[in-house]
mmCIF file of N, CA and C in Angstrom:
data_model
loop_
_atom_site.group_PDB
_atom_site.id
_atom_site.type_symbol
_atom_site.label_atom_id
_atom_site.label_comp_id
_atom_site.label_asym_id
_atom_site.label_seq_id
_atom_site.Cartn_x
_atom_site.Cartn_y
_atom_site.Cartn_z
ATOM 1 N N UNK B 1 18.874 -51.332 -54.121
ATOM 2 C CA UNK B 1 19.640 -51.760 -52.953
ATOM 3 C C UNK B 1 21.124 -51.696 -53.304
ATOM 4 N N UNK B 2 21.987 -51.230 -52.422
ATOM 5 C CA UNK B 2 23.273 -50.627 -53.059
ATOM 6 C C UNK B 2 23.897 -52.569 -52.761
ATOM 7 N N UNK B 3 25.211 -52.152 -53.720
ATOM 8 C CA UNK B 3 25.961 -53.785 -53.645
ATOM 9 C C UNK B 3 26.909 -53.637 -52.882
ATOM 10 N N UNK B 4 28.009 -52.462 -52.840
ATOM 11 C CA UNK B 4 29.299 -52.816 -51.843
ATOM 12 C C UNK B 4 28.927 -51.652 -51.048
ATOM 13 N N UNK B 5 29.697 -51.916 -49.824
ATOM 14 C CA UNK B 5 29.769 -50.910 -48.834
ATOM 15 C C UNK B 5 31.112 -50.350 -48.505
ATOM 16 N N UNK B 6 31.141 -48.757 -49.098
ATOM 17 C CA UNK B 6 32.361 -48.074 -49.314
ATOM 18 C C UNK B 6 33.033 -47.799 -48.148
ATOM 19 N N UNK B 7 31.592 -47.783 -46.986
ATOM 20 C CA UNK B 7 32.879 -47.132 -45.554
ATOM 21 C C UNK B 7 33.194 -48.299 -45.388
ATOM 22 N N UNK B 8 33.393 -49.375 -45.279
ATOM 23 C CA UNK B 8 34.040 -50.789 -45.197
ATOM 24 C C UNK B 8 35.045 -50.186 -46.027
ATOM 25 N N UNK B 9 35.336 -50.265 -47.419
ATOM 26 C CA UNK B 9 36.475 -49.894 -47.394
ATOM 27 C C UNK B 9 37.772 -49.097 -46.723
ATOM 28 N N UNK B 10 37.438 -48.215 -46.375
ATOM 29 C CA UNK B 10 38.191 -47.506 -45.357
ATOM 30 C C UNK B 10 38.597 -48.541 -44.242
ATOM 31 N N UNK B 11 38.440 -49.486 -44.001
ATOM 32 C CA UNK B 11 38.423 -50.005 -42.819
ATOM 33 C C UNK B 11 40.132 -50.852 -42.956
ATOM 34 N N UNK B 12 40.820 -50.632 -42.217
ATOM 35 C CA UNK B 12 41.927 -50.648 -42.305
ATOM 36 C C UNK B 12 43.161 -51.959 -41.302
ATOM 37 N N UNK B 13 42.006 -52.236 -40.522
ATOM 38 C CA UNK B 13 42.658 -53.060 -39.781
ATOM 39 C C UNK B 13 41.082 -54.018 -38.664
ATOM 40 N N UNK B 14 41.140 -55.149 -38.330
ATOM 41 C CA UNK B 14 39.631 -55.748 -37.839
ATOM 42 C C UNK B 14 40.452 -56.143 -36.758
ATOM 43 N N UNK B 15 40.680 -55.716 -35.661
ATOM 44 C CA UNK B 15 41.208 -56.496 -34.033
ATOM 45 C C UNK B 15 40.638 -56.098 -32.877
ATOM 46 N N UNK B 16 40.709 -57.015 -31.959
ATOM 47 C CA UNK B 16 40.096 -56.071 -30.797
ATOM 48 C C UNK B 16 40.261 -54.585 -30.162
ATOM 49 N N UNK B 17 41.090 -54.383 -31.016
ATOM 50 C CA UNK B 17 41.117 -52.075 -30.846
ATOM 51 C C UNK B 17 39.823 -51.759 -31.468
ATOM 52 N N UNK B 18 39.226 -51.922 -32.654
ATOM 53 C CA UNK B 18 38.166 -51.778 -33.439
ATOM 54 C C UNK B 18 37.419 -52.154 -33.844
ATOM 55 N N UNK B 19 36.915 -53.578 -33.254
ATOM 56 C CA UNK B 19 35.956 -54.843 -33.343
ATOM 57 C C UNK B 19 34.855 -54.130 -32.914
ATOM 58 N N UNK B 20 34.559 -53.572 -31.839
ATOM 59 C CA UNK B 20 33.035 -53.011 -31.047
ATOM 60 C C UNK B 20 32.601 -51.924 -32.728
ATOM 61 N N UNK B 21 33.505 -51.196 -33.076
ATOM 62 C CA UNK B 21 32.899 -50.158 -33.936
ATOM 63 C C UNK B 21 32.689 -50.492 -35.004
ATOM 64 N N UNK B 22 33.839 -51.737 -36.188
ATOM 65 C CA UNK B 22 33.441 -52.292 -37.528
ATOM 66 C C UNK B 22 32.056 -53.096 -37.098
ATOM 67 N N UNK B 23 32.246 -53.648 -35.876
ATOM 68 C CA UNK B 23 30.696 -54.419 -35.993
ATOM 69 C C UNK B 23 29.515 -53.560 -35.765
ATOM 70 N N UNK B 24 29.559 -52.601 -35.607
ATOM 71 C CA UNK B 24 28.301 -51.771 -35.468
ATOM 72 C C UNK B 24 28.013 -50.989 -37.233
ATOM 73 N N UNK B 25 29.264 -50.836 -37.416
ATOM 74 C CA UNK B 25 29.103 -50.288 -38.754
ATOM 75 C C UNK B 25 28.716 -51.132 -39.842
ATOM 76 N N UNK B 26 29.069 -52.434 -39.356
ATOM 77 C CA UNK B 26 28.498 -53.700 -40.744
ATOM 78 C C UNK B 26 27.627 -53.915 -40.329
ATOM 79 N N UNK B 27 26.908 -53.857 -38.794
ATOM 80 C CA UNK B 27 25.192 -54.239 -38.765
ATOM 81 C C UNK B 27 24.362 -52.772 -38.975
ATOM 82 N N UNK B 28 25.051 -51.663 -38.784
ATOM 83 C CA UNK B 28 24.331 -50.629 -39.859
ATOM 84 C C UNK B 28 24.032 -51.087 -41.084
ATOM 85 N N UNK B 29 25.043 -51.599 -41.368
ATOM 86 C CA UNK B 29 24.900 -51.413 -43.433
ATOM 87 C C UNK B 29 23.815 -52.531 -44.198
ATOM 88 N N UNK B 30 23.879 -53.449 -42.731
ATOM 89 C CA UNK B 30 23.020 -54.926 -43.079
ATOM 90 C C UNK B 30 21.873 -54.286 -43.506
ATOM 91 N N UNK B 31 21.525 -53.521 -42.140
ATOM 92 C CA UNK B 31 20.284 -53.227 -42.114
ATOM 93 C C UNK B 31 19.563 -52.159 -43.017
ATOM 94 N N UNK B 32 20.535 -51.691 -43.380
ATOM 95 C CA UNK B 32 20.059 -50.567 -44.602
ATOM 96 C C UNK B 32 19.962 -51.901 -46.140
ATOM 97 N N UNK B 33 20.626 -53.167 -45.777
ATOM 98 C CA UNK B 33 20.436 -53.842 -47.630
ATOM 99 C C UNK B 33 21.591 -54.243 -47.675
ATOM 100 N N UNK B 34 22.788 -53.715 -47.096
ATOM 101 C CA UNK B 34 24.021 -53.955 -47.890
ATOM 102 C C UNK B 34 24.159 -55.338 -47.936
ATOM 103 N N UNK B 35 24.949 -55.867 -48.839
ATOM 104 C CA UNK B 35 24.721 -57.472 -49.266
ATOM 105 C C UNK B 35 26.372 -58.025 -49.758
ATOM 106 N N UNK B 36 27.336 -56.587 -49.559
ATOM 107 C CA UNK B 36 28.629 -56.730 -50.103
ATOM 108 C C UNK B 36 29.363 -56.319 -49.449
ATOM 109 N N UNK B 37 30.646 -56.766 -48.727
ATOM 110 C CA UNK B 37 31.432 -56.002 -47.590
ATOM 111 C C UNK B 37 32.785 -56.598 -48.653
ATOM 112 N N UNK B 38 33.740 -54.863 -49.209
ATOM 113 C CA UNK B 38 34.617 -55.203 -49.252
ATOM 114 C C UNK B 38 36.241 -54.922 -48.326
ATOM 115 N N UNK B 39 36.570 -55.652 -47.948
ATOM 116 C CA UNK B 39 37.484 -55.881 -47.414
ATOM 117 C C UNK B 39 39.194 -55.606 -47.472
ATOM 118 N N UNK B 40 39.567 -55.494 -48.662
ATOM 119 C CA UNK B 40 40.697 -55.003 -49.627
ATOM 120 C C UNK B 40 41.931 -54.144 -48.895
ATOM 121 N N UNK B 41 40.933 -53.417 -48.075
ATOM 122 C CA UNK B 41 42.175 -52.548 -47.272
ATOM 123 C C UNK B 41 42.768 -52.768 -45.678
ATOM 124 N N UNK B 42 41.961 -53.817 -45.644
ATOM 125 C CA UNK B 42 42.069 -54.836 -44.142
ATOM 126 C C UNK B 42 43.680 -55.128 -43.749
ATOM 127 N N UNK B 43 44.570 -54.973 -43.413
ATOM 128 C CA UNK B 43 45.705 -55.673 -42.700
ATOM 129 C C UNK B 43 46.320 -56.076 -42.004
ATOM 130 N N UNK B 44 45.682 -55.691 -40.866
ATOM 131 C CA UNK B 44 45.772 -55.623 -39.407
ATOM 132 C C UNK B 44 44.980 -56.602 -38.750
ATOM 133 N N UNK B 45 44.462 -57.769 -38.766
ATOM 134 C CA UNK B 45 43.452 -58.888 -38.227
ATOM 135 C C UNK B 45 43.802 -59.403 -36.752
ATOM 136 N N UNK B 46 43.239 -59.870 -36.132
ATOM 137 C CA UNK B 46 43.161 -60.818 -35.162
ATOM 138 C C UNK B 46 41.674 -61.374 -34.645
ATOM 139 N N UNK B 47 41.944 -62.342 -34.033
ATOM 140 C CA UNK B 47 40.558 -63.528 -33.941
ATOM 141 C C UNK B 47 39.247 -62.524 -33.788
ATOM 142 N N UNK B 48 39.308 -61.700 -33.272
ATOM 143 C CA UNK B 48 38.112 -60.801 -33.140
ATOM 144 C C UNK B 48 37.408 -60.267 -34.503
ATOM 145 N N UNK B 49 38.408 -60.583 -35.523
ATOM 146 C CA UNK B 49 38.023 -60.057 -37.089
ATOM 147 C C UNK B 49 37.121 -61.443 -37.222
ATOM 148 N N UNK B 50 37.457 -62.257 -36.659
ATOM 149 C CA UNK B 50 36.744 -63.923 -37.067
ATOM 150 C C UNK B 50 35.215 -63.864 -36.574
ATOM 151 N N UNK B 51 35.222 -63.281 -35.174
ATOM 152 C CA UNK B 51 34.019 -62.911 -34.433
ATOM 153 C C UNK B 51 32.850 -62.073 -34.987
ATOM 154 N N UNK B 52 33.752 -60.689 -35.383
ATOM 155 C CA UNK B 52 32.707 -60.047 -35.923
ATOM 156 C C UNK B 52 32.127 -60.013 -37.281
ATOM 157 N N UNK B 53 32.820 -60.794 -38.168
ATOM 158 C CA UNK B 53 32.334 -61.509 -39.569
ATOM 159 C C UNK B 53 31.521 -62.547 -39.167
ATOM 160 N N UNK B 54 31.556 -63.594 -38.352
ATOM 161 C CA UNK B 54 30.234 -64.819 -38.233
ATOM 162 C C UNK B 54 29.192 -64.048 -37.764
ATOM 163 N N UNK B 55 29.071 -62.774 -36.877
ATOM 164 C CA UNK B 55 28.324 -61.951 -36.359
ATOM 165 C C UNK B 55 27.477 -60.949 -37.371
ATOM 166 N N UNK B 56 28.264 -60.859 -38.617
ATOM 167 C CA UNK B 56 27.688 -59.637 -39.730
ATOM 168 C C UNK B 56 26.695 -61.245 -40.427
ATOM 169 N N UNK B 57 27.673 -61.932 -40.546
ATOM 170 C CA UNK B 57 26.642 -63.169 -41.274
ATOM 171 C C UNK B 57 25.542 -63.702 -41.013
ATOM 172 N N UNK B 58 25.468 -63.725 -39.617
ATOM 173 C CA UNK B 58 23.943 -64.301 -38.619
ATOM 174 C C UNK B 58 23.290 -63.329 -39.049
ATOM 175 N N UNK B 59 23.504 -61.938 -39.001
ATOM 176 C CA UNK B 59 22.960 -61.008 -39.103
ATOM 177 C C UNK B 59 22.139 -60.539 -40.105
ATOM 178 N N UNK B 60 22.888 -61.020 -41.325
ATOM 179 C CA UNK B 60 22.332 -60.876 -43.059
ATOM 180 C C UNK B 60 21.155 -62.239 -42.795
ATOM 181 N N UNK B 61 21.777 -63.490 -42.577
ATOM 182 C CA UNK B 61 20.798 -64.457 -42.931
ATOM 183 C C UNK B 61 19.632 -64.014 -41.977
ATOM 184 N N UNK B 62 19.072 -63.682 -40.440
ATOM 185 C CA UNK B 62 18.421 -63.192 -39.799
ATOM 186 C C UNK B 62 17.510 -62.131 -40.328
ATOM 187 N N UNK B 63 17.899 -61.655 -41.073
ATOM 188 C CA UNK B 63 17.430 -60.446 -42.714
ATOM 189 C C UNK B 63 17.069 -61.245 -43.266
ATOM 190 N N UNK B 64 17.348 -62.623 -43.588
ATOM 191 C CA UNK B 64 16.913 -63.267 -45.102
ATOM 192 C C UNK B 64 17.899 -63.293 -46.186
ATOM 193 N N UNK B 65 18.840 -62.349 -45.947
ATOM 194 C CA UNK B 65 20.206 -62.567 -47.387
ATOM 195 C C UNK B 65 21.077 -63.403 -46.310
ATOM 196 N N UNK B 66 22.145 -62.876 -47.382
ATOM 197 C CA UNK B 66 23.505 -63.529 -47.456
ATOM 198 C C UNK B 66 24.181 -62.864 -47.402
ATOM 199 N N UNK B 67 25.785 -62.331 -46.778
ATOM 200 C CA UNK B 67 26.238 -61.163 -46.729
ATOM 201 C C UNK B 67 27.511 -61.880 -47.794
ATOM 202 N N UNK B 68 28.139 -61.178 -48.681
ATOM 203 C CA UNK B 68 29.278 -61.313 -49.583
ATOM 204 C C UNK B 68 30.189 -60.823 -48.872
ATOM 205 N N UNK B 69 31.647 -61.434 -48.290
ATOM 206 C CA UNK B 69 32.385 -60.604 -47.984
ATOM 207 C C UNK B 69 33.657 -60.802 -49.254
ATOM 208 N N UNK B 70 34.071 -60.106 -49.581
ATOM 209 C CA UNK B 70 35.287 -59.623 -50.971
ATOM 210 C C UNK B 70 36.478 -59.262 -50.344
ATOM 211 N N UNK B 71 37.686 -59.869 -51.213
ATOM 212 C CA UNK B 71 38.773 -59.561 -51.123
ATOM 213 C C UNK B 71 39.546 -60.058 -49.533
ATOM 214 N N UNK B 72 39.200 -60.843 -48.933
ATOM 215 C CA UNK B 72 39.625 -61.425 -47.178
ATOM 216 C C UNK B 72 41.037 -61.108 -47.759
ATOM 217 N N UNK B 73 41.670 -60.749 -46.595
ATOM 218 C CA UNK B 73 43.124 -61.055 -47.044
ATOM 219 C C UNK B 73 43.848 -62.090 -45.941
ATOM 220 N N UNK B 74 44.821 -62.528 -46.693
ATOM 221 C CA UNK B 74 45.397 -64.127 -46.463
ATOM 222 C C UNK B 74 45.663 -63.843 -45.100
ATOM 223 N N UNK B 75 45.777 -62.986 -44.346
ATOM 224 C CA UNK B 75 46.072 -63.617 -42.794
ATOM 225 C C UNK B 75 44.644 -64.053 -42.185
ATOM 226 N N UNK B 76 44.020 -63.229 -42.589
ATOM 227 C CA UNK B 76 42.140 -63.452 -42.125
ATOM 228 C C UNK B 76 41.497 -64.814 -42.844
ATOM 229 N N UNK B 77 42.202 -64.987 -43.984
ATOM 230 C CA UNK B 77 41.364 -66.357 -44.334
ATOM 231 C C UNK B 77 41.833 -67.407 -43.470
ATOM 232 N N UNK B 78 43.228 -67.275 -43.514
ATOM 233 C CA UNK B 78 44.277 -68.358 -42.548
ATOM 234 C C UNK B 78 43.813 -68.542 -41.246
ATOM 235 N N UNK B 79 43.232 -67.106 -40.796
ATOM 236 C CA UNK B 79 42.107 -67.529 -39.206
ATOM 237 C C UNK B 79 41.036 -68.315 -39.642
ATOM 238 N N UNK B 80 40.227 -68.726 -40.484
ATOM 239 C CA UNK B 80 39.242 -68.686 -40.564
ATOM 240 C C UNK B 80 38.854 -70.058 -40.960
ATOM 241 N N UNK B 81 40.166 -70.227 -41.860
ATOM 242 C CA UNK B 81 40.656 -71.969 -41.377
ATOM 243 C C UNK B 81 40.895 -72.661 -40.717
ATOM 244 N N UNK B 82 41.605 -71.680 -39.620
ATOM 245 C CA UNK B 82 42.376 -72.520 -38.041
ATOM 246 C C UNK B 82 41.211 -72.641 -37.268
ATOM 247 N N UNK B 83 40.104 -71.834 -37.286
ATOM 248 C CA UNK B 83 38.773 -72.290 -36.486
ATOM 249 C C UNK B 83 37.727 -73.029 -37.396
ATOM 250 N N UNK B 84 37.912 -73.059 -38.495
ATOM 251 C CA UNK B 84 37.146 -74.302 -38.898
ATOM 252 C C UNK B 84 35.556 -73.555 -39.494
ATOM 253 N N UNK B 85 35.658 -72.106 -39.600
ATOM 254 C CA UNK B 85 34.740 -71.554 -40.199
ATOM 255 C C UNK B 85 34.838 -70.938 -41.078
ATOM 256 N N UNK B 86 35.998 -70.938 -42.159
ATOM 257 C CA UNK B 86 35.961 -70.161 -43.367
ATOM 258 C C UNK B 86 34.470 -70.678 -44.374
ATOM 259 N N UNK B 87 33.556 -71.614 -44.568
ATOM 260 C CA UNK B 87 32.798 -71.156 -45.560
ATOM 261 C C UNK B 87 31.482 -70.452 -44.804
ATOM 262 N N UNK B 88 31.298 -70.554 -43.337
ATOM 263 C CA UNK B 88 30.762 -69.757 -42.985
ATOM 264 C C UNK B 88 30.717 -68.231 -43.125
ATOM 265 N N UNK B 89 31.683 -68.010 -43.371
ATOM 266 C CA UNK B 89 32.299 -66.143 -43.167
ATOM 267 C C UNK B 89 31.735 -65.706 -44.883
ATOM 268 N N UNK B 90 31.971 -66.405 -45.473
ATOM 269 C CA UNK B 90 31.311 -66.038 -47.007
ATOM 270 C C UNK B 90 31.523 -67.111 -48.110
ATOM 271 N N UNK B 91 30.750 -67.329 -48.927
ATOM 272 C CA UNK B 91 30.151 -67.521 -49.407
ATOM 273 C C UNK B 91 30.964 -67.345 -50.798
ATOM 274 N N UNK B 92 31.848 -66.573 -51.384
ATOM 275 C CA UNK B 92 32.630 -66.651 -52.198
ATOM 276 C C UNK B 92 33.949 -67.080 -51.996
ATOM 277 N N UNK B 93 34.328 -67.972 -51.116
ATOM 278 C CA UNK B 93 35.466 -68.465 -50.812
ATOM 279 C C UNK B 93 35.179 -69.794 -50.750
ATOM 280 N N UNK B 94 36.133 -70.142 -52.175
ATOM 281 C CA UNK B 94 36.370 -71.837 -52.705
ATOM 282 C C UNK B 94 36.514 -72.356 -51.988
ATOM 283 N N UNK B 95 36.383 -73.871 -52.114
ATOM 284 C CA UNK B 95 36.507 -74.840 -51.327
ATOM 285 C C UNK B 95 38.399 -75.099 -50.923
ATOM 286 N N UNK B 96 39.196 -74.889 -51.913
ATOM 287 C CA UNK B 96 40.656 -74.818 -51.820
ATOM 288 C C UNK B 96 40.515 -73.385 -50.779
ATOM 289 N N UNK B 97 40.028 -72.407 -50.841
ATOM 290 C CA UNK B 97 40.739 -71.260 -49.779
ATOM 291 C C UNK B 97 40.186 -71.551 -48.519
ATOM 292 N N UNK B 98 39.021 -72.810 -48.369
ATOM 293 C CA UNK B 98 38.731 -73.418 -47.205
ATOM 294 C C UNK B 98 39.475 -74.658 -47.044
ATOM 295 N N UNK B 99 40.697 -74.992 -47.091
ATOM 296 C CA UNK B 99 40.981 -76.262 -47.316
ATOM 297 C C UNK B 99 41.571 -76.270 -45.912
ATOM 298 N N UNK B 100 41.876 -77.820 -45.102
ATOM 299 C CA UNK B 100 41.620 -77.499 -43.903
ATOM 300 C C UNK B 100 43.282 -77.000 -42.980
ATOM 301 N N UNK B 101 43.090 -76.134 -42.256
ATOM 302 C CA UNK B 101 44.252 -75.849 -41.561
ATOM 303 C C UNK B 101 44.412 -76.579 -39.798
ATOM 304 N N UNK B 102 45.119 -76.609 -39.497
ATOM 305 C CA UNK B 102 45.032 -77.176 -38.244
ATOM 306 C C UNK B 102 44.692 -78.379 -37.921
ATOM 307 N N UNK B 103 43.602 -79.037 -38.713
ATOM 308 C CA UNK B 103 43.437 -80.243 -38.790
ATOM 309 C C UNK B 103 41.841 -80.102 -38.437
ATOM 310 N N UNK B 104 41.447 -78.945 -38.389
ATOM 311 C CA UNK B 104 40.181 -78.639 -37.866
ATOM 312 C C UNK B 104 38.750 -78.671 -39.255
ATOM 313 N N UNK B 105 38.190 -79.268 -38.505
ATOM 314 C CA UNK B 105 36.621 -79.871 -39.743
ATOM 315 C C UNK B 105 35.754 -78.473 -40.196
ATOM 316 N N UNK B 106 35.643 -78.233 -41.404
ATOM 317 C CA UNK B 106 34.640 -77.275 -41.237
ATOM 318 C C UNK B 106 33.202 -77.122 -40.298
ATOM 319 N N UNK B 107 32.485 -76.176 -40.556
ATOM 320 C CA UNK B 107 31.732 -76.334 -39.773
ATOM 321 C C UNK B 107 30.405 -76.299 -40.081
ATOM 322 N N UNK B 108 29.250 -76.554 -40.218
ATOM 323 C CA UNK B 108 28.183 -76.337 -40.898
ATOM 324 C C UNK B 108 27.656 -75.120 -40.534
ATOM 325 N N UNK B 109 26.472 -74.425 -41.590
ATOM 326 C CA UNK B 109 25.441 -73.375 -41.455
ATOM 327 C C UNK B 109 24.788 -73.605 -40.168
ATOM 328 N N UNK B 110 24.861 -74.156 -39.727
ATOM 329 C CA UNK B 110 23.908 -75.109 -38.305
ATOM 330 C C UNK B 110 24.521 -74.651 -37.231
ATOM 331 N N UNK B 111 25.676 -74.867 -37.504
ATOM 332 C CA UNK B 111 26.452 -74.154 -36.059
ATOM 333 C C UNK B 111 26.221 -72.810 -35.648
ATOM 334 N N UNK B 112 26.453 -72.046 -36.879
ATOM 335 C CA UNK B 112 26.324 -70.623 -36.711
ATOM 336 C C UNK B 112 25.563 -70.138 -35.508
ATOM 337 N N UNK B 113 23.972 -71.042 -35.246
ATOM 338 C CA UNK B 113 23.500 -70.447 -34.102
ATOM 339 C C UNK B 113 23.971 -70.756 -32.580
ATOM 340 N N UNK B 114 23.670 -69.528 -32.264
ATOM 341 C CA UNK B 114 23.355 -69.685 -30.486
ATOM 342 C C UNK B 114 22.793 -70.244 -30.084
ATOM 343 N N UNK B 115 22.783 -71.389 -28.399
ATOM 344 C CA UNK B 115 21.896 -71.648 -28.243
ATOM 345 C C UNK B 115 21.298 -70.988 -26.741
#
């Protein structure tokens, strides 16, 4: 089962211009195994990058894993605080890079679902 997913790398910017297509391409990769999304070349974010990461995550656990996402970069973690779901989004992000912004509570694994 491969560990990172290289066309993720390429991925260059996560906002609503390109939200419909990274999310189709990270629930491709789920579904083939992938278990590692790195992120590294990301710079371009807005809340829709927040959307379609809790969306790749339902998605892995719905599989049974866990999806790793690597390398967030600081404007995307900084969303991810202001809504109160950074340890949702992954799983390798400390409790300090979840520390709280806005004043907003994290959120539990529980939330994640729809109802």
């Amino acid at each position: 089962m491969p560990d990172s997913l290289d066309t993720l790398q390429s991925l260059t910017s996560l906002t609503v211009h390109n939200a419909t297509s990274a999310l189709e391409q990270g629930l491709d990769a789920i579904r083939s195994g992938q278990t590692k999304f790195d992120l590294r070349n990301v710079k371009a974010v807005d809340s829709a990058a927040v959307s379609v990461m809790l969306t790749w995550q339902r998605a892995a656990q719905e599989a049974g894993g866990v999806l790793e996402l690597k390398n967030l970069p600081d404007n995307l973690k900084n969303l991810t605080k202001l809504y109160g779901v950074c340890s949702l989004v992954s799983s390798t992000l400390t409790a300090e890079d979840c520390g709280s912004a806005g004043g907003h509570a994290e959120r539990s694994p529980s939330d994640l679902h729809h109802h």
